[in-house]
Tab-separated table of C-alpha atoms in Angstrom:
chain	number	residue	atom	x	y	z
A	563	MET	CA	5.348	-14.139	3.459
A	564	TYR	CA	8.102	-11.989	1.991
A	565	VAL	CA	9.281	-8.398	2.385
A	566	ALA	CA	8.836	-5.703	-0.246
A	567	CYS	CA	9.675	-2.002	-0.281
A	568	SER	CA	7.567	1.004	-1.210
A	569	THR	CA	9.107	3.262	-3.828
A	570	LEU	CA	8.021	6.155	-1.580
A	571	SER	CA	10.899	5.183	0.708
A	572	PHE	CA	13.154	6.671	-1.988
A	573	SER	CA	10.989	9.549	-3.165
A	574	LYS	CA	13.965	11.884	-3.658
A	575	LEU	CA	15.359	9.554	-6.335
A	576	SER	CA	14.156	8.958	-9.870
A	577	LEU	CA	11.884	5.957	-10.410
A	578	GLU	CA	14.729	3.999	-11.976
A	579	ASP	CA	17.078	4.806	-9.093
A	580	ALA	CA	14.414	4.045	-6.490
A	581	LEU	CA	13.859	0.588	-7.962
A	582	ARG	CA	17.607	0.030	-8.319
A	583	THR	CA	18.142	0.987	-4.675
A	584	ALA	CA	15.433	-1.424	-3.516
A	585	ARG	CA	17.016	-4.162	-5.608
A	586	GLU	CA	20.495	-3.450	-4.226
A	587	MET	CA	19.061	-3.637	-0.708
A	588	ARG	CA	17.893	-7.147	-1.653
A	589	PHE	CA	14.180	-6.602	-1.307
A	590	ALA	CA	12.194	-9.426	-2.868
A	591	LYS	CA	9.818	-7.031	-4.629
A	592	ALA	CA	8.726	-3.400	-4.794
A	593	ASP	CA	5.427	-1.671	-4.045
A	594	LEU	CA	5.138	0.943	-6.794
A	595	ALA	CA	3.451	4.273	-6.029
A	596	VAL	CA	1.441	5.575	-9.001
A	597	HIS	CA	0.155	8.882	-7.637
A	598	ALA	CA	-1.320	11.912	-9.378
A	599	VAL	CA	0.847	14.003	-7.062
A	600	GLY	CA	3.938	11.920	-6.588
A	601	PRO	CA	7.654	11.737	-7.238
A	602	HIS	CA	7.892	8.878	-9.703
A	603	LEU	CA	4.978	7.890	-11.881
A	604	THR	CA	1.447	9.234	-12.313
A	605	PRO	CA	-1.707	7.475	-13.519
A	606	ALA	CA	-1.889	9.991	-16.360
A	607	GLN	CA	1.612	9.042	-17.506
A	608	VAL	CA	0.697	5.367	-17.474
A	609	ALA	CA	-2.447	6.025	-19.501
A	610	ALA	CA	-0.553	8.205	-21.995
A	611	ASP	CA	2.294	5.771	-22.696
A	612	PRO	CA	1.792	2.335	-21.122
A	613	GLY	CA	4.382	0.722	-23.390
A	614	ARG	CA	7.207	2.969	-22.235
A	615	THR	CA	6.203	2.509	-18.606
A	616	ALA	CA	6.244	-1.262	-18.997
A	617	GLN	CA	9.739	-1.049	-20.517
A	618	VAL	CA	11.023	1.027	-17.595
A	619	LEU	CA	9.654	-1.486	-15.094
A	620	LYS	CA	11.059	-4.438	-17.020
A	621	ALA	CA	14.505	-2.818	-17.202
A	622	ALA	CA	14.501	-2.329	-13.426
A	623	ASN	CA	14.667	-6.113	-12.998
A	624	LEU	CA	12.710	-6.021	-9.735
A	625	PRO	CA	9.286	-7.705	-9.562
A	626	LEU	CA	6.350	-5.727	-8.232
A	627	ALA	CA	4.227	-6.953	-5.337
A	628	ALA	CA	1.601	-4.242	-5.788
A	629	MET	CA	0.860	-0.801	-7.155
A	630	HIS	CA	-0.482	1.979	-4.948
A	631	VAL	CA	-2.763	4.028	-7.204
A	632	ASP	CA	-4.098	7.499	-6.407
A	633	THR	CA	-5.828	9.354	-9.248
A	634	GLY	CA	-6.076	12.567	-7.223
A	635	ASP	CA	-8.561	15.136	-8.481
A	636	ALA	CA	-9.295	13.410	-11.780
A	637	GLY	CA	-12.996	13.306	-12.664
A	638	PRO	CA	-14.876	9.999	-12.465
A	639	ALA	CA	-14.488	9.069	-16.136
A	640	GLU	CA	-10.821	10.066	-16.285
A	641	ALA	CA	-10.032	8.286	-13.029
A	642	ARG	CA	-11.707	5.125	-14.307
A	643	ALA	CA	-9.724	5.267	-17.546
A	644	GLN	CA	-6.499	5.760	-15.622
A	645	LEU	CA	-7.317	2.851	-13.332
A	646	ARG	CA	-7.900	0.633	-16.358
A	647	ALA	CA	-4.532	1.653	-17.812
A	648	VAL	CA	-2.737	0.902	-14.543
A	649	ALA	CA	-4.577	-2.433	-14.221
A	650	ARG	CA	-3.393	-3.379	-17.709
A	651	LEU	CA	0.144	-2.401	-16.757
A	652	ALA	CA	-0.205	-4.579	-13.666
A	653	ARG	CA	-1.253	-7.528	-15.798
A	654	VAL	CA	1.627	-7.023	-18.250
A	655	SER	CA	4.132	-6.705	-15.404
A	656	ALA	CA	2.686	-9.702	-13.494
A	657	THR	CA	1.675	-7.486	-10.573
A	658	PRO	CA	-1.188	-9.192	-8.723
A	659	LEU	CA	-2.743	-6.320	-6.812
A	660	LEU	CA	-3.690	-2.640	-6.889
A	661	THR	CA	-4.366	-0.522	-3.804
A	662	VAL	CA	-6.538	2.601	-3.975
A	663	PRO	CA	-7.686	5.096	-1.322
A	664	ALA	CA	-11.282	5.210	-0.208
A	665	ALA	CA	-13.268	8.443	-0.356
A	666	ALA	CA	-12.620	11.044	2.330
A	667	LEU	CA	-14.307	10.950	5.720
A	668	GLY	CA	-17.819	12.346	5.466
A	669	SER	CA	-18.342	11.164	1.884
A	670	ASP	CA	-21.498	9.363	0.883
A	671	PHE	CA	-20.949	5.717	1.790
A	672	ASP	CA	-23.394	4.338	-0.767
A	673	ALA	CA	-21.817	6.337	-3.581
A	674	GLU	CA	-18.363	5.139	-2.594
A	675	ALA	CA	-19.527	1.513	-2.568
A	676	ASP	CA	-20.935	2.010	-6.064
A	677	ARG	CA	-17.638	3.484	-7.294
A	678	LEU	CA	-15.558	0.681	-5.827
A	679	ARG	CA	-17.956	-1.931	-7.176
A	680	ASP	CA	-17.306	-0.579	-10.662
A	681	TRP	CA	-13.561	-0.391	-10.071
A	682	VAL	CA	-13.455	-4.027	-8.943
A	683	LYS	CA	-14.968	-4.943	-12.327
A	684	VAL	CA	-12.295	-2.891	-14.112
A	685	THR	CA	-9.391	-4.571	-12.321
A	686	ALA	CA	-10.927	-8.051	-12.375
A	687	ALA	CA	-11.142	-7.814	-16.167
A	688	GLU	CA	-7.331	-7.662	-16.138
A	689	GLY	CA	-7.003	-10.446	-13.571
A	690	VAL	CA	-5.867	-8.052	-10.831
A	691	ILE	CA	-7.093	-7.867	-7.216
A	692	LEU	CA	-8.360	-4.492	-5.967
A	693	THR	CA	-7.805	-3.452	-2.369
A	694	VAL	CA	-8.730	-0.294	-0.506
A	695	GLU	CA	-6.238	1.037	2.026
A	696	THR	CA	-6.995	1.634	5.677
A	697	HIS	CA	-6.360	5.340	6.249
A	698	SER	CA	-7.296	7.758	9.014
A	699	ALA	CA	-8.585	10.404	6.588
A	700	THR	CA	-10.994	8.183	4.652
A	701	LEU	CA	-14.094	6.052	5.153
A	702	THR	CA	-11.798	3.220	6.307
A	703	ALA	CA	-10.601	5.232	9.346
A	704	ASP	CA	-12.958	3.061	11.402
A	705	PRO	CA	-12.430	-0.715	11.054
A	706	LEU	CA	-16.206	-1.091	10.892
A	707	GLY	CA	-16.271	1.168	7.842
A	708	ALA	CA	-13.477	-0.771	6.171
A	709	ALA	CA	-15.255	-4.074	6.760
A	710	GLU	CA	-18.571	-2.660	5.571
A	711	LEU	CA	-17.059	-1.484	2.280
A	712	CYS	CA	-15.751	-4.988	1.632
A	713	ARG	CA	-19.114	-6.474	2.557
A	714	ARG	CA	-20.932	-4.239	0.113
A	715	VAL	CA	-18.389	-4.692	-2.684
A	716	PRO	CA	-17.830	-8.365	-3.543
A	717	GLY	CA	-14.227	-8.933	-4.605
A	718	LEU	CA	-12.874	-5.912	-2.737
A	719	PHE	CA	-10.224	-6.531	-0.083
A	720	LEU	CA	-8.003	-4.457	2.205
A	721	THR	CA	-4.474	-3.132	2.284
A	722	LEU	CA	-3.859	-2.854	6.011
A	723	ASP	CA	-1.763	0.012	7.355
A	724	PRO	CA	-1.777	-0.447	11.150
A	725	SER	CA	-0.290	3.003	11.771
A	726	HIS	CA	-3.604	4.622	10.843
A	727	TYR	CA	-5.366	2.605	13.541
A	728	GLN	CA	-2.676	3.480	16.075
A	729	VAL	CA	-3.022	7.283	15.802
A	730	GLY	CA	-6.215	7.731	13.789
A	731	PRO	CA	-9.272	9.802	14.752
A	732	HIS	CA	-10.543	7.019	17.005
A	733	GLY	CA	-7.233	6.628	18.839
A	734	PRO	CA	-5.632	3.186	19.194
A	735	VAL	CA	-8.336	0.865	17.903
A	736	ASN	CA	-8.509	-2.915	17.696
A	737	HIS	CA	-8.686	-4.067	14.090
A	738	ASP	CA	-8.314	-7.830	14.498
A	739	ALA	CA	-11.616	-8.432	12.705
A	740	LEU	CA	-10.108	-7.077	9.477
A	741	TYR	CA	-7.352	-9.664	9.082
A	742	PRO	CA	-9.464	-12.143	7.055
A	743	LEU	CA	-9.945	-9.338	4.500
A	744	VAL	CA	-6.269	-8.340	4.243
A	745	ARG	CA	-4.502	-8.984	0.933
A	746	HIS	CA	-1.659	-6.488	1.326
A	747	LEU	CA	0.175	-4.811	4.187
A	748	ARG	CA	2.251	-1.644	4.659
A	749	LEU	CA	4.391	-1.067	7.742
A	750	ARG	CA	6.493	1.526	9.564
A	751	ASP	CA	6.812	2.282	13.292
A	752	THR	CA	4.364	4.688	14.916
A	753	GLY	CA	4.208	6.271	18.353
A	754	ALA	CA	1.317	7.283	20.570
A	755	THR	CA	0.310	10.598	19.004
A	756	PRO	CA	-0.416	11.864	15.467
A	757	ASP	CA	2.883	13.788	15.351
A	758	GLN	CA	4.614	10.411	15.855
A	759	PHE	CA	3.043	8.768	12.821
A	760	GLN	CA	6.520	7.777	11.616
A	761	VAL	CA	9.299	7.221	14.150
A	762	ARG	CA	12.549	5.290	14.210
A	763	ILE	CA	12.117	1.527	14.149
A	764	GLY	CA	11.834	0.237	17.709
A	765	GLN	CA	10.766	3.578	19.203
A	766	GLY	CA	7.065	3.172	18.371
A	767	LEU	CA	4.199	0.949	19.390
A	768	ILE	CA	3.589	-1.244	16.333
A	769	GLU	CA	3.713	-4.899	17.424
A	770	TYR	CA	5.150	-6.533	14.326
A	771	GLY	CA	5.206	-10.006	15.848
A	772	ARG	CA	1.526	-9.821	16.716
A	773	VAL	CA	0.654	-8.503	13.254
A	774	ILE	CA	2.441	-11.411	11.633
A	775	SER	CA	0.839	-13.904	14.022
A	776	MET	CA	-2.594	-12.607	13.047
A	777	LEU	CA	-1.717	-12.871	9.359
A	778	GLU	CA	-0.491	-16.437	9.836
A	779	LYS	CA	-3.745	-17.284	11.587
A	780	TYR	CA	-5.569	-16.508	8.350
A	781	ARG	CA	-2.900	-18.129	6.144
A	782	TYR	CA	-1.679	-14.892	4.642
A	783	GLU	CA	1.150	-15.660	2.223
A	784	ARG	CA	1.610	-12.301	0.504
A	785	CYS	CA	4.008	-9.468	1.091
A	786	LEU	CA	4.882	-7.149	3.952
A	787	THR	CA	5.764	-3.746	2.509
A	788	VAL	CA	8.289	-1.552	4.262
A	789	ASP	CA	6.657	1.869	3.903
A	790	VAL	CA	8.992	4.214	5.762
A	791	ARG	CA	8.524	7.359	3.698
A	792	ASP	CA	11.258	9.793	2.774
A	793	VAL	CA	9.274	12.933	3.514
A	794	ALA	CA	10.769	16.420	3.359
A	795	ASP	CA	10.553	17.100	7.088
A	796	SER	CA	11.747	13.707	8.315
A	797	PRO	CA	13.711	14.189	11.564
A	798	PHE	CA	15.967	11.210	10.780
A	799	PRO	CA	17.614	9.582	7.738
A	800	VAL	CA	15.139	7.166	6.190
A	801	GLU	CA	17.358	4.606	4.477
A	802	PRO	CA	18.814	3.117	7.720
A	803	GLU	CA	15.263	2.727	9.054
A	804	VAL	CA	14.208	0.997	5.847
A	805	ARG	CA	17.052	-1.475	6.326
A	806	LYS	CA	16.233	-2.047	9.990
A	807	LEU	CA	12.588	-2.783	9.315
A	808	LYS	CA	13.515	-5.079	6.418
A	809	TYR	CA	15.805	-7.147	8.620
A	810	LEU	CA	13.299	-7.170	11.488
A	811	LEU	CA	10.436	-8.413	9.315
A	812	GLU	CA	12.622	-11.018	7.636
A	813	SER	CA	13.601	-12.328	11.062
A	814	LEU	CA	9.941	-12.768	11.952
A	815	VAL	CA	8.847	-14.628	8.811
């Protein structure tokens, strides 16, 4: 296992500066956010000029562990085209994995399985793994739902974000059964209530040692992404927390 950093940890910087900062902090790799509503790079931009995007990433001189793709309100055909463009970028940049959100809570489960089944085909054609993130606002809010999506969609795996099972709609919930399906991981520290989704490292309830022990049990050898986000209303400076979590995770692996 190795430690990567989400570009959302430096969302107030340009993409180039965010990647440079992660490199200067000696992260092994970056987890690149490609969001329709985001600070750095959008799926539409990738689709419009993939060559330029590839050049920017190459110039950053920091390998990518994954891309976190959110096509936002794009229609089905447009979202699929954007996903294909990002998957091609992932192949060109030797990025092994894409993470996407599942449909919102209350969505039709069968329709979402059909969509993800198609998207797995799109990414597999480029040699890239597709994962769906565990998130409290989507069909993966319940570990049973996350596992069922993967069961129905051969080739689909999970990006585990334990914070969403700490303060999600079901309260603290055991998600041990998901570890065999995990191909990517995003971490921060989280307290006991939804307003403590992101707290200073060491002041929350995330058991990093136990998480890593569970990953080792299933021979996980991929990355641990530091995903402490630089949000506008953060009550504390984010960069020191990014460093602390980096050093903590490196001490555990």
